[in-house]
Short mmCIF file of C-alpha atoms in Angstrom, two decimals:
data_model
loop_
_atom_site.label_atom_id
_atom_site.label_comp_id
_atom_site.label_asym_id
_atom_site.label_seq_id
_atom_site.Cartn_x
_atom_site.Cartn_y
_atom_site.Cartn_z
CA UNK A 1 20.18 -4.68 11.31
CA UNK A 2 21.36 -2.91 8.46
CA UNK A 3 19.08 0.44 7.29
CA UNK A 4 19.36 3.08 4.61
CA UNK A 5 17.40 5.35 6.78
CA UNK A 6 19.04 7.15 9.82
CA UNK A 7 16.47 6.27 11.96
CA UNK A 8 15.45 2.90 13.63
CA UNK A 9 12.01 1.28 12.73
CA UNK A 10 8.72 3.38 12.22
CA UNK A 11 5.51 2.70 11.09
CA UNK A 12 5.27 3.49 6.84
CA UNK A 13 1.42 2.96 6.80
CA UNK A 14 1.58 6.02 9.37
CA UNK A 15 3.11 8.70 7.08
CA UNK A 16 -0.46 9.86 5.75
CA UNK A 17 -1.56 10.91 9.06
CA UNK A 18 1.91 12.51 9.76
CA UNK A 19 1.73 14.57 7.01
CA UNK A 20 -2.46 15.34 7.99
CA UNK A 21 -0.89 16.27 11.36
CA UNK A 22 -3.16 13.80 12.46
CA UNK A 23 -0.08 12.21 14.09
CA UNK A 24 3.43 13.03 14.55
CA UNK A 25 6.83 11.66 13.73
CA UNK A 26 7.20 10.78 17.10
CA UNK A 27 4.23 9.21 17.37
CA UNK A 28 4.73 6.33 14.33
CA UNK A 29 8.24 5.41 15.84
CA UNK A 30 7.80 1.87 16.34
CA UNK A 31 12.07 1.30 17.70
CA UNK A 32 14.40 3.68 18.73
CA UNK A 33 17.83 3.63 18.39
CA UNK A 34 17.47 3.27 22.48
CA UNK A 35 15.59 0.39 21.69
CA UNK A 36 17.85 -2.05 19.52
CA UNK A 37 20.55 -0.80 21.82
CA UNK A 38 18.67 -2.21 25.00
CA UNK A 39 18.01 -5.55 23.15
CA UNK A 40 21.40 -6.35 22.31
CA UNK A 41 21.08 -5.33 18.37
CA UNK A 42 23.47 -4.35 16.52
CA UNK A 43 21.71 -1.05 14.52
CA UNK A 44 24.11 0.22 11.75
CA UNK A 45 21.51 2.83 10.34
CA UNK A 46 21.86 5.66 7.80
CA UNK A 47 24.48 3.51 5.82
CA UNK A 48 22.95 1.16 3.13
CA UNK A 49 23.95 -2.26 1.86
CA UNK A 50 25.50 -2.21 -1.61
CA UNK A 51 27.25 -5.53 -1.80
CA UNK A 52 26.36 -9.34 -1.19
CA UNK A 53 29.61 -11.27 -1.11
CA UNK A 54 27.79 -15.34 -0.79
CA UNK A 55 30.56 -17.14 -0.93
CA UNK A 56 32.09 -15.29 1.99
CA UNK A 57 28.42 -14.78 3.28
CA UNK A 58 29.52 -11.13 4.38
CA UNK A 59 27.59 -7.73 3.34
CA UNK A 60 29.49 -4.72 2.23
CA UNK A 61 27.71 -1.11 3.17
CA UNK A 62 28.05 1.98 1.02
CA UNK A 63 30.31 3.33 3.90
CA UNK A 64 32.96 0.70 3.98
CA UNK A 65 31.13 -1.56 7.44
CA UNK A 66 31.91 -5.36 6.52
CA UNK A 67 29.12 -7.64 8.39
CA UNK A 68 29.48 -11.51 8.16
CA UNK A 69 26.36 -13.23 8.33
CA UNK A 70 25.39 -16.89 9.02
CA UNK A 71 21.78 -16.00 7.88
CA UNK A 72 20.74 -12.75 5.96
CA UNK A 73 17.29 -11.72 5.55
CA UNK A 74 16.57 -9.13 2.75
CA UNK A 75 13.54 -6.85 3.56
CA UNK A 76 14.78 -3.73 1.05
CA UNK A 77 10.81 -3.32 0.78
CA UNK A 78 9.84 -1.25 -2.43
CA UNK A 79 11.00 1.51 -4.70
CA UNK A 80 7.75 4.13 -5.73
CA UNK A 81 7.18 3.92 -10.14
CA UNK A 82 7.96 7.32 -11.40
CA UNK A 83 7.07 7.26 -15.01
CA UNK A 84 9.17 8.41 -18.03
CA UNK A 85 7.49 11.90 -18.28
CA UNK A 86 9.44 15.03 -19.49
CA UNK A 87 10.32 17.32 -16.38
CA UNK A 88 9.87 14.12 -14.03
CA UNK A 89 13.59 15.48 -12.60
CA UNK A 90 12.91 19.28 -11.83
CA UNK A 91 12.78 20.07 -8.27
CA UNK A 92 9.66 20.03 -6.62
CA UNK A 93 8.32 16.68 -8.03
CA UNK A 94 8.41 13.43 -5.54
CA UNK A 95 7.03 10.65 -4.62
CA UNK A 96 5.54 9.63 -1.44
CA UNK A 97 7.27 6.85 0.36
CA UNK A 98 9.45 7.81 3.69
CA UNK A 99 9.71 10.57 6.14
CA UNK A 100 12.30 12.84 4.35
CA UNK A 101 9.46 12.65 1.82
CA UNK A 102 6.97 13.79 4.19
CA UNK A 103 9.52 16.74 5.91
CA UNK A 104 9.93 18.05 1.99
CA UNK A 105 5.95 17.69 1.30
CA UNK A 106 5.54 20.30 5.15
CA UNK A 107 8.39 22.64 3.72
CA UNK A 108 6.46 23.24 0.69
CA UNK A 109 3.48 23.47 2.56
CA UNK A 110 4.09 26.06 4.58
CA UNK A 111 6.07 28.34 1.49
CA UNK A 112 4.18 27.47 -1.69
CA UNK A 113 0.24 26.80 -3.08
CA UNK A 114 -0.72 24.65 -5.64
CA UNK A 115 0.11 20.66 -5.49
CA UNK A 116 -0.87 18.11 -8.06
CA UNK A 117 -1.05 14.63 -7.20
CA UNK A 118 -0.30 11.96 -10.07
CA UNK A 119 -2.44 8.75 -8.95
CA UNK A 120 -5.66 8.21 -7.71
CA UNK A 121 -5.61 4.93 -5.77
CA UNK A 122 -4.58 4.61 -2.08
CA UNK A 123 -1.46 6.32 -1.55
CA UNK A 124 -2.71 9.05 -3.76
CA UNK A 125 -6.04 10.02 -2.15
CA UNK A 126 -4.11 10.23 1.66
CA UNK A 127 -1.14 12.57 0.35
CA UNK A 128 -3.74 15.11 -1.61
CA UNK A 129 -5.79 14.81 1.55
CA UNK A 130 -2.82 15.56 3.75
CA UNK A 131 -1.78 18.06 1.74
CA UNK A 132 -5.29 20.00 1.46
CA UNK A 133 -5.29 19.78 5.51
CA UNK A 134 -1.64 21.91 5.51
CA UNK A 135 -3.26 24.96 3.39
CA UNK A 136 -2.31 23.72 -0.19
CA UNK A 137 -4.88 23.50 -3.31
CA UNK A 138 -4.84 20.17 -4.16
CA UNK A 139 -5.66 18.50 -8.08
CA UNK A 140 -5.74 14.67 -7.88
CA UNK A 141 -4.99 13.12 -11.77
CA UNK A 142 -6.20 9.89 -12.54
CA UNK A 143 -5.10 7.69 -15.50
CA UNK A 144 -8.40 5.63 -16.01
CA UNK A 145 -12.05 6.96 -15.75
CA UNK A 146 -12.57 5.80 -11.60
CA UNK A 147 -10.29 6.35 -8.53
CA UNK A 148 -9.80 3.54 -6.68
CA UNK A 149 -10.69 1.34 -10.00
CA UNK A 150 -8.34 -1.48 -8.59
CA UNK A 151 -10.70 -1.65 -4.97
CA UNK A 152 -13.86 -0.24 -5.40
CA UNK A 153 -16.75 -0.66 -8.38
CA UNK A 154 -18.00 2.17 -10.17
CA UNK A 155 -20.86 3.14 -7.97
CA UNK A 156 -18.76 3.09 -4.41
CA UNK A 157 -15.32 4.78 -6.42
CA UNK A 158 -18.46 7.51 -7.54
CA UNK A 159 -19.52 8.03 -3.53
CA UNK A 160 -16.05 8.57 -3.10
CA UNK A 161 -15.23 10.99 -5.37
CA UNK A 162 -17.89 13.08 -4.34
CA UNK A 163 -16.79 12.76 -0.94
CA UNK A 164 -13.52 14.01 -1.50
CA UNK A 165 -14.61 16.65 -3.66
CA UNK A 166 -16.65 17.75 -0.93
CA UNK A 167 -13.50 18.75 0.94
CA UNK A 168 -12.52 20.88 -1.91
CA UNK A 169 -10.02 18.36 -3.53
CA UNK A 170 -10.32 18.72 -7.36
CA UNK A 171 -10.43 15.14 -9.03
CA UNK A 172 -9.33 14.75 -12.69
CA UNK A 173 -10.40 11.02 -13.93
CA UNK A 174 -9.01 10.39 -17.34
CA UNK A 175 -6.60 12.53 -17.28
CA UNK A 176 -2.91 11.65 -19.05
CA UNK A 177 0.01 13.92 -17.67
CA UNK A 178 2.41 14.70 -20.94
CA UNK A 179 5.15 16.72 -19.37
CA UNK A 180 6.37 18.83 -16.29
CA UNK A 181 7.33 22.50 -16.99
CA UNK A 182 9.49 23.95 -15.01
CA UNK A 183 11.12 27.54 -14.61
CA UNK A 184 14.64 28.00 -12.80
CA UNK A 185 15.05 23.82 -12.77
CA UNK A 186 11.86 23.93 -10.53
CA UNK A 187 8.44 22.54 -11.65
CA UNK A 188 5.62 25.24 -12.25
CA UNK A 189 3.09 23.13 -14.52
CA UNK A 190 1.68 20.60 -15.37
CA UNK A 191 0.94 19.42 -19.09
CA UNK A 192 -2.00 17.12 -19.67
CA UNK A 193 -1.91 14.95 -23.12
CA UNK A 194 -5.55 16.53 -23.96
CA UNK A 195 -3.28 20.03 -23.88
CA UNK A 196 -5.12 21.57 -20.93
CA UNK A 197 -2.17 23.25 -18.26
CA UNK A 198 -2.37 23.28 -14.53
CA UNK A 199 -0.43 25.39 -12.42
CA UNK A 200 1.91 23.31 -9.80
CA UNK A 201 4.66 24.06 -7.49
CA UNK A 202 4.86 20.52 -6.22
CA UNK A 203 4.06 17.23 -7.90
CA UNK A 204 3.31 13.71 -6.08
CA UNK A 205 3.79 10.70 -7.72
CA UNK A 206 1.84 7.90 -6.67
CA UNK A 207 1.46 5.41 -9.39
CA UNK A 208 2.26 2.23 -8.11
CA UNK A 209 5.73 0.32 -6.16
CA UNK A 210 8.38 -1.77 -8.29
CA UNK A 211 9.68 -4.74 -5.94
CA UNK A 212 13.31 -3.11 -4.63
CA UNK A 213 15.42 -6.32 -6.11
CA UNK A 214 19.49 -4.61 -6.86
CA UNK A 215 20.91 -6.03 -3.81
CA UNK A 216 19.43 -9.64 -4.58
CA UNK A 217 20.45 -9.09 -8.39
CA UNK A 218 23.72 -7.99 -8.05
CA UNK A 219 24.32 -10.92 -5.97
CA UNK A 220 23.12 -13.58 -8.54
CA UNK A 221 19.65 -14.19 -6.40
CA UNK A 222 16.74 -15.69 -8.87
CA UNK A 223 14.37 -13.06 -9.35
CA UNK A 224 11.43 -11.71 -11.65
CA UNK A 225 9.19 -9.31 -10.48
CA UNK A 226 10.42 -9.34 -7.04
CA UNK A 227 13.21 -11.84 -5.17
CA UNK A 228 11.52 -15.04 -6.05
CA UNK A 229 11.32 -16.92 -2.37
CA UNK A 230 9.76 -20.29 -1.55
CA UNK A 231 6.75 -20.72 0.84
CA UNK A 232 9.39 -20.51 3.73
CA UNK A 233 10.80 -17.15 2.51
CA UNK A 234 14.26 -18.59 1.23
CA UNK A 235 15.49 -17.21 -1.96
CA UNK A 236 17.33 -19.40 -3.96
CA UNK A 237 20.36 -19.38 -1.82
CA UNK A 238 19.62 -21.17 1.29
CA UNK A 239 21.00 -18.95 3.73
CA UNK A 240 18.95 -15.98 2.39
CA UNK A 241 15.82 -15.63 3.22
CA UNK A 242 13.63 -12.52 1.62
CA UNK A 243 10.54 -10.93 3.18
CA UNK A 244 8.17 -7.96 2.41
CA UNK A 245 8.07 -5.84 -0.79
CA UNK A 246 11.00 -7.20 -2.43
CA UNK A 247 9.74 -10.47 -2.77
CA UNK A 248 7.81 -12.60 -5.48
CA UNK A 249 6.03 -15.49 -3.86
CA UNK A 250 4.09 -17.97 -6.10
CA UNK A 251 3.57 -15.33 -8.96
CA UNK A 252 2.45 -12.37 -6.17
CA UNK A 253 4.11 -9.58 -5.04
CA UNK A 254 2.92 -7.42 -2.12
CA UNK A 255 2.05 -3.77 -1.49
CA UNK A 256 0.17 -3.87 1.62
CA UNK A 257 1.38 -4.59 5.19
CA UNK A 258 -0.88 -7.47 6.30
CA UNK A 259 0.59 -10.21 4.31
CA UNK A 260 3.89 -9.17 5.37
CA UNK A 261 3.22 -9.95 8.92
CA UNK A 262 2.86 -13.36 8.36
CA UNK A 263 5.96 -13.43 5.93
CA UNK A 264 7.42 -12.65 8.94
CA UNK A 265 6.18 -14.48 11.39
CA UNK A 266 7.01 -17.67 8.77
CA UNK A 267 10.60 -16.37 8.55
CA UNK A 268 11.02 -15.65 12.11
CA UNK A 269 9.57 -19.49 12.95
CA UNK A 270 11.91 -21.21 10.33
CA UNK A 271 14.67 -19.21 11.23
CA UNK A 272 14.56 -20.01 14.85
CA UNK A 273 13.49 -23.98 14.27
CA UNK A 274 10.21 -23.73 15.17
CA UNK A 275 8.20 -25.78 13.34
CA UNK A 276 7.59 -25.62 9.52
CA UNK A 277 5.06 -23.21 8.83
CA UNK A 278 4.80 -22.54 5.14
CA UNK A 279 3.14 -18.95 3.81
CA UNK A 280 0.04 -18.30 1.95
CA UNK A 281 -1.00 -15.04 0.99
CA UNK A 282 -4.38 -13.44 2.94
CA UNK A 283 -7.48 -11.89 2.00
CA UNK A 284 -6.06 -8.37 2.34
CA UNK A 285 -8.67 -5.94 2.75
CA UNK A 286 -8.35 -1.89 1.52
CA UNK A 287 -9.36 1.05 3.83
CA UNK A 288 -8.37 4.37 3.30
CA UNK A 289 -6.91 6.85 5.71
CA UNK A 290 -9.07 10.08 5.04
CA UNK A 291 -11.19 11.39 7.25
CA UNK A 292 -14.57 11.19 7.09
CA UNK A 293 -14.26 8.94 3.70
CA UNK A 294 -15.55 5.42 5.43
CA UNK A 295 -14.03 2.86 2.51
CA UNK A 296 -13.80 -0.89 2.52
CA UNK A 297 -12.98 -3.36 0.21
CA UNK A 298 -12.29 -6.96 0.48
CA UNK A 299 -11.90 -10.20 -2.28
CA UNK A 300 -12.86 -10.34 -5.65
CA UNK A 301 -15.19 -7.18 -6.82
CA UNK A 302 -13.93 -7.27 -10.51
CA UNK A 303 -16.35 -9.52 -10.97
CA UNK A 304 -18.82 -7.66 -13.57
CA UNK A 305 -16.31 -7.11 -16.33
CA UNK A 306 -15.17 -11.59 -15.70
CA UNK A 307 -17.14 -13.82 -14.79
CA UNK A 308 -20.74 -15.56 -16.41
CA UNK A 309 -23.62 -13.75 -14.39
CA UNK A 310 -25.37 -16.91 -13.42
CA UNK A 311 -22.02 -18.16 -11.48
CA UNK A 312 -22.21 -15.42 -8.65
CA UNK A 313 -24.92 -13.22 -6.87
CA UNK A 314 -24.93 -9.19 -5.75
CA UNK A 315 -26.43 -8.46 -2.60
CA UNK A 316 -26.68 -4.64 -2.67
CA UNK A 317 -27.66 -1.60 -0.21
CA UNK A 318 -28.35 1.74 -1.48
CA UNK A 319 -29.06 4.42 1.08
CA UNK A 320 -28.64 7.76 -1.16
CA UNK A 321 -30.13 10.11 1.71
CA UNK A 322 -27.20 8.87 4.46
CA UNK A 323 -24.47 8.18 1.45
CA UNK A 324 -24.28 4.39 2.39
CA UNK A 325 -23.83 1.83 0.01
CA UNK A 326 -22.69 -1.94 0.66
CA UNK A 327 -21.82 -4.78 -2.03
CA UNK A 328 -21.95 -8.69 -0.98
CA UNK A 329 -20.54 -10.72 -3.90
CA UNK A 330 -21.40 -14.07 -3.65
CA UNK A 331 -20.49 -17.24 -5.33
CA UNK A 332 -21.71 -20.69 -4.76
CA UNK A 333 -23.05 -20.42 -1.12
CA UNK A 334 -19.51 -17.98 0.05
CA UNK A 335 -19.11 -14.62 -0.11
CA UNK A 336 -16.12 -13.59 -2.59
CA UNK A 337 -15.89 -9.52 -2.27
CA UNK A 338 -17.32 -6.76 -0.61
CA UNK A 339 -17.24 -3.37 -1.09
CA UNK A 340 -18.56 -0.41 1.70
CA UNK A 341 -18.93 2.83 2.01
CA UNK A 342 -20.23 4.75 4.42
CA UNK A 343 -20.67 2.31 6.89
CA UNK A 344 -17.38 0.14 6.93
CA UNK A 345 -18.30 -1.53 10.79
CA UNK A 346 -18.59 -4.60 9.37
CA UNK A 347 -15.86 -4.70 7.24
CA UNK A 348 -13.08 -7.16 8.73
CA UNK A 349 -16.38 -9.79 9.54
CA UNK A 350 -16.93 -10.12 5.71
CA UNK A 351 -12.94 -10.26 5.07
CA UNK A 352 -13.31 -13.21 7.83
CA UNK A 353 -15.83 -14.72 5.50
CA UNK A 354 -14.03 -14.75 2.57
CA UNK A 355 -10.72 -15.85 3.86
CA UNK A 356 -12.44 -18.80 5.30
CA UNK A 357 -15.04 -19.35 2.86
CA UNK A 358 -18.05 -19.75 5.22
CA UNK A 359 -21.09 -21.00 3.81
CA UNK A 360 -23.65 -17.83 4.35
CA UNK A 361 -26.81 -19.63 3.05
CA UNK A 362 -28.21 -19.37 6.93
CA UNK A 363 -27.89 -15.89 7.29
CA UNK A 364 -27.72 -14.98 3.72
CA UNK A 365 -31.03 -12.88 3.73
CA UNK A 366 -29.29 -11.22 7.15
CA UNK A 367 -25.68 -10.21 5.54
CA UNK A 368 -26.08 -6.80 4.77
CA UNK A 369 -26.90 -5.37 8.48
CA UNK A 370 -24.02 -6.94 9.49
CA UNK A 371 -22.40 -9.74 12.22
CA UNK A 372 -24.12 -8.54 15.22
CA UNK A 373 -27.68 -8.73 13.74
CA UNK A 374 -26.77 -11.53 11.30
CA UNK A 375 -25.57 -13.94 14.10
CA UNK A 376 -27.95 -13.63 17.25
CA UNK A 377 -30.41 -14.23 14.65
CA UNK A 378 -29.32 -16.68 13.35
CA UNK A 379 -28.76 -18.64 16.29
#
């Protein structure tokens, strides 16, 4: 195994409670060094793979290790999008994607005040919440007119916003940052297009992933978005095999961790002659980390701006008083999306549903108040 990082394998979908203090560094460790040692793994760690040498089948690190290889797997995961903006290089601005990120976000905690966060999806939301938790005043910026816009609909991503408000996290929808200003080559403000100023010592990017392809390029592997792969995670050289972030599969790429368990499970299987199992990308459903913000989202919930409204159904609750609101799409008999908040119990039953397209028409009248209640009824 062959890592950038100095440190063997820890959980990434972790590092929002880490930097909450929910959790600690220790605690999201998944392998120690200990670990590969005790298994008979070779762990070369802290020392990244430049080179790809396929005729040879060998791998060249940046520090000079030469590792021959009958099989390679590539799982160089994803690089965070920083946009183009002026002042995007002055100290102080990041992203939010490993845990040197997350020891730099704590330093700045504990000596400075004002943090902007750039991006209000996922990733976004958890950092400003994090950072509000360790003492900092926290401004989320959002491109489009709703957070969450590519997991919720309007009236959940509106619960939401309140919600986080409510913790005294200031939410800027429509907002379009213009430029970083900084003093000393450190930032100190932010610039919106509309000309309004904000003050900022630190600024979090968290805009979106690009597939992290230079390896696979720079050794002649096909790729487009990602490192295209076939439904047994081989790349276009048959002894490399590609898994995670990097990849393009069927025109997808990935950005959340469930579909890359079964990329490797798939890899793991072929790789070891067990069977042929081919891939297909899940249902993945959305929560968010923040606590006290109960969000889920499953399937298709796009549906108002795309589709004819006599091909699919809403089945909606609205409890304003307890702040609970829950969305059943349906189409033709199945369910096709939910969205929760408030009360997310239920959430990985309706996922179920739509992954395996049950027909609901039995309990239909029985699907908001969930499995338990839905079920024993029914039968």
């Amino acid at each position: 195994v062959i890592g950038e990082e100095p440190w063997g394998n820890y959980n990434r979908i972790m590092l929002s409670p880490v930097l909450s203090g929910d959790k600690t560094i220790d605690d999201i460790m998944l392998h120690t060094h200990a670990w590969y040692a005790e298994k008979g793994i070779r762990l070369i760690a802290g020392d990244a793979a430049v080179r790809i040498d396929r005729p040879r089948k060998q791998i060249y690190t940046e520090q000079g290790v030469i590792v021959d290889y009958d099989r390679l797997i590539l799982a160089t995961g994803s690089k965070p999008f920083v946009p183009p903006i002026p002042g995007a290089d002055l100290k102080g601005v990041m992203s939010f994607r490993d845990i040197y990120d997350v020891n730099t976000m704590l330093d700045y905690c504990a000596s400075h005040k004002n943090a902007v966060v750039i991006g209000g999806g996922l990733l976004g939301l958890e950092a400003a919440y994090g950072l509000k938790q360790r003492g900092m005043n926290v401004t989320v910026l959002h491109l489009t007119d709703r957070i969450m816009d590519r997991q919720l609909d309007a009236k959940a991503s509106t619960m939401l916003k309140a919600s986080i408000e409510a913790k005294g996290i200031e939410i800027v929808t429509e907002a379009n940052t213009e430029a970083l200003i900084g003093k000393e080559g450190h930032v100190q403000q932010l610039r919106l297009k509309d000309g309004r100023t904000l003050p900022a010592d630190l600024v979090i990017f968290a805009v979106g992933i690009r597939p992290n392809m230079s390896l696979a390029q720079s050794a002649g592997l096909r790729c487009n978005r990602g490192v295209l792969v076939n439904d047994t995670m081989q790349t276009f050289d048959p002894s490399i095999y590609a898994v995670g972030e990097c990849i393009e599969h069927r025109n997808q790429t990935f950005g959340l961790v469930e579909p890359l368990w079964g990329q490797a499970f798939i890899c793991a299987s072929h790789l070891a002659e067990h069977g042929s199992l081919t891939f297909k990308a899940p249902t993945v459903p959305t929560q968010l980390k923040v606590s006290g913000c109960d969000v889920f989202s499953a399937g298709r919930i796009d549906i108002e701006a795309s589709a004819p409204k006599e091909d699919f159904e809403d089945i909606v609750l609205n409890d304003e008083k307890h702040q609970i609101y829950k969305r059943i799409i349906i189409q033709k008999d199945k369910v096709i999306g939910a969205v929760l908040f408030g009360d997310t119990e239920d959430g990985t039953w309706y996922a179920e549903l739509i992954a395996d397209q049950t027909p609901i028409s039995s309990i239909r009248n029985k699907l908001l108040f969930g499995k338990d209640f839905a079920l024993k009824k029914a039968s």
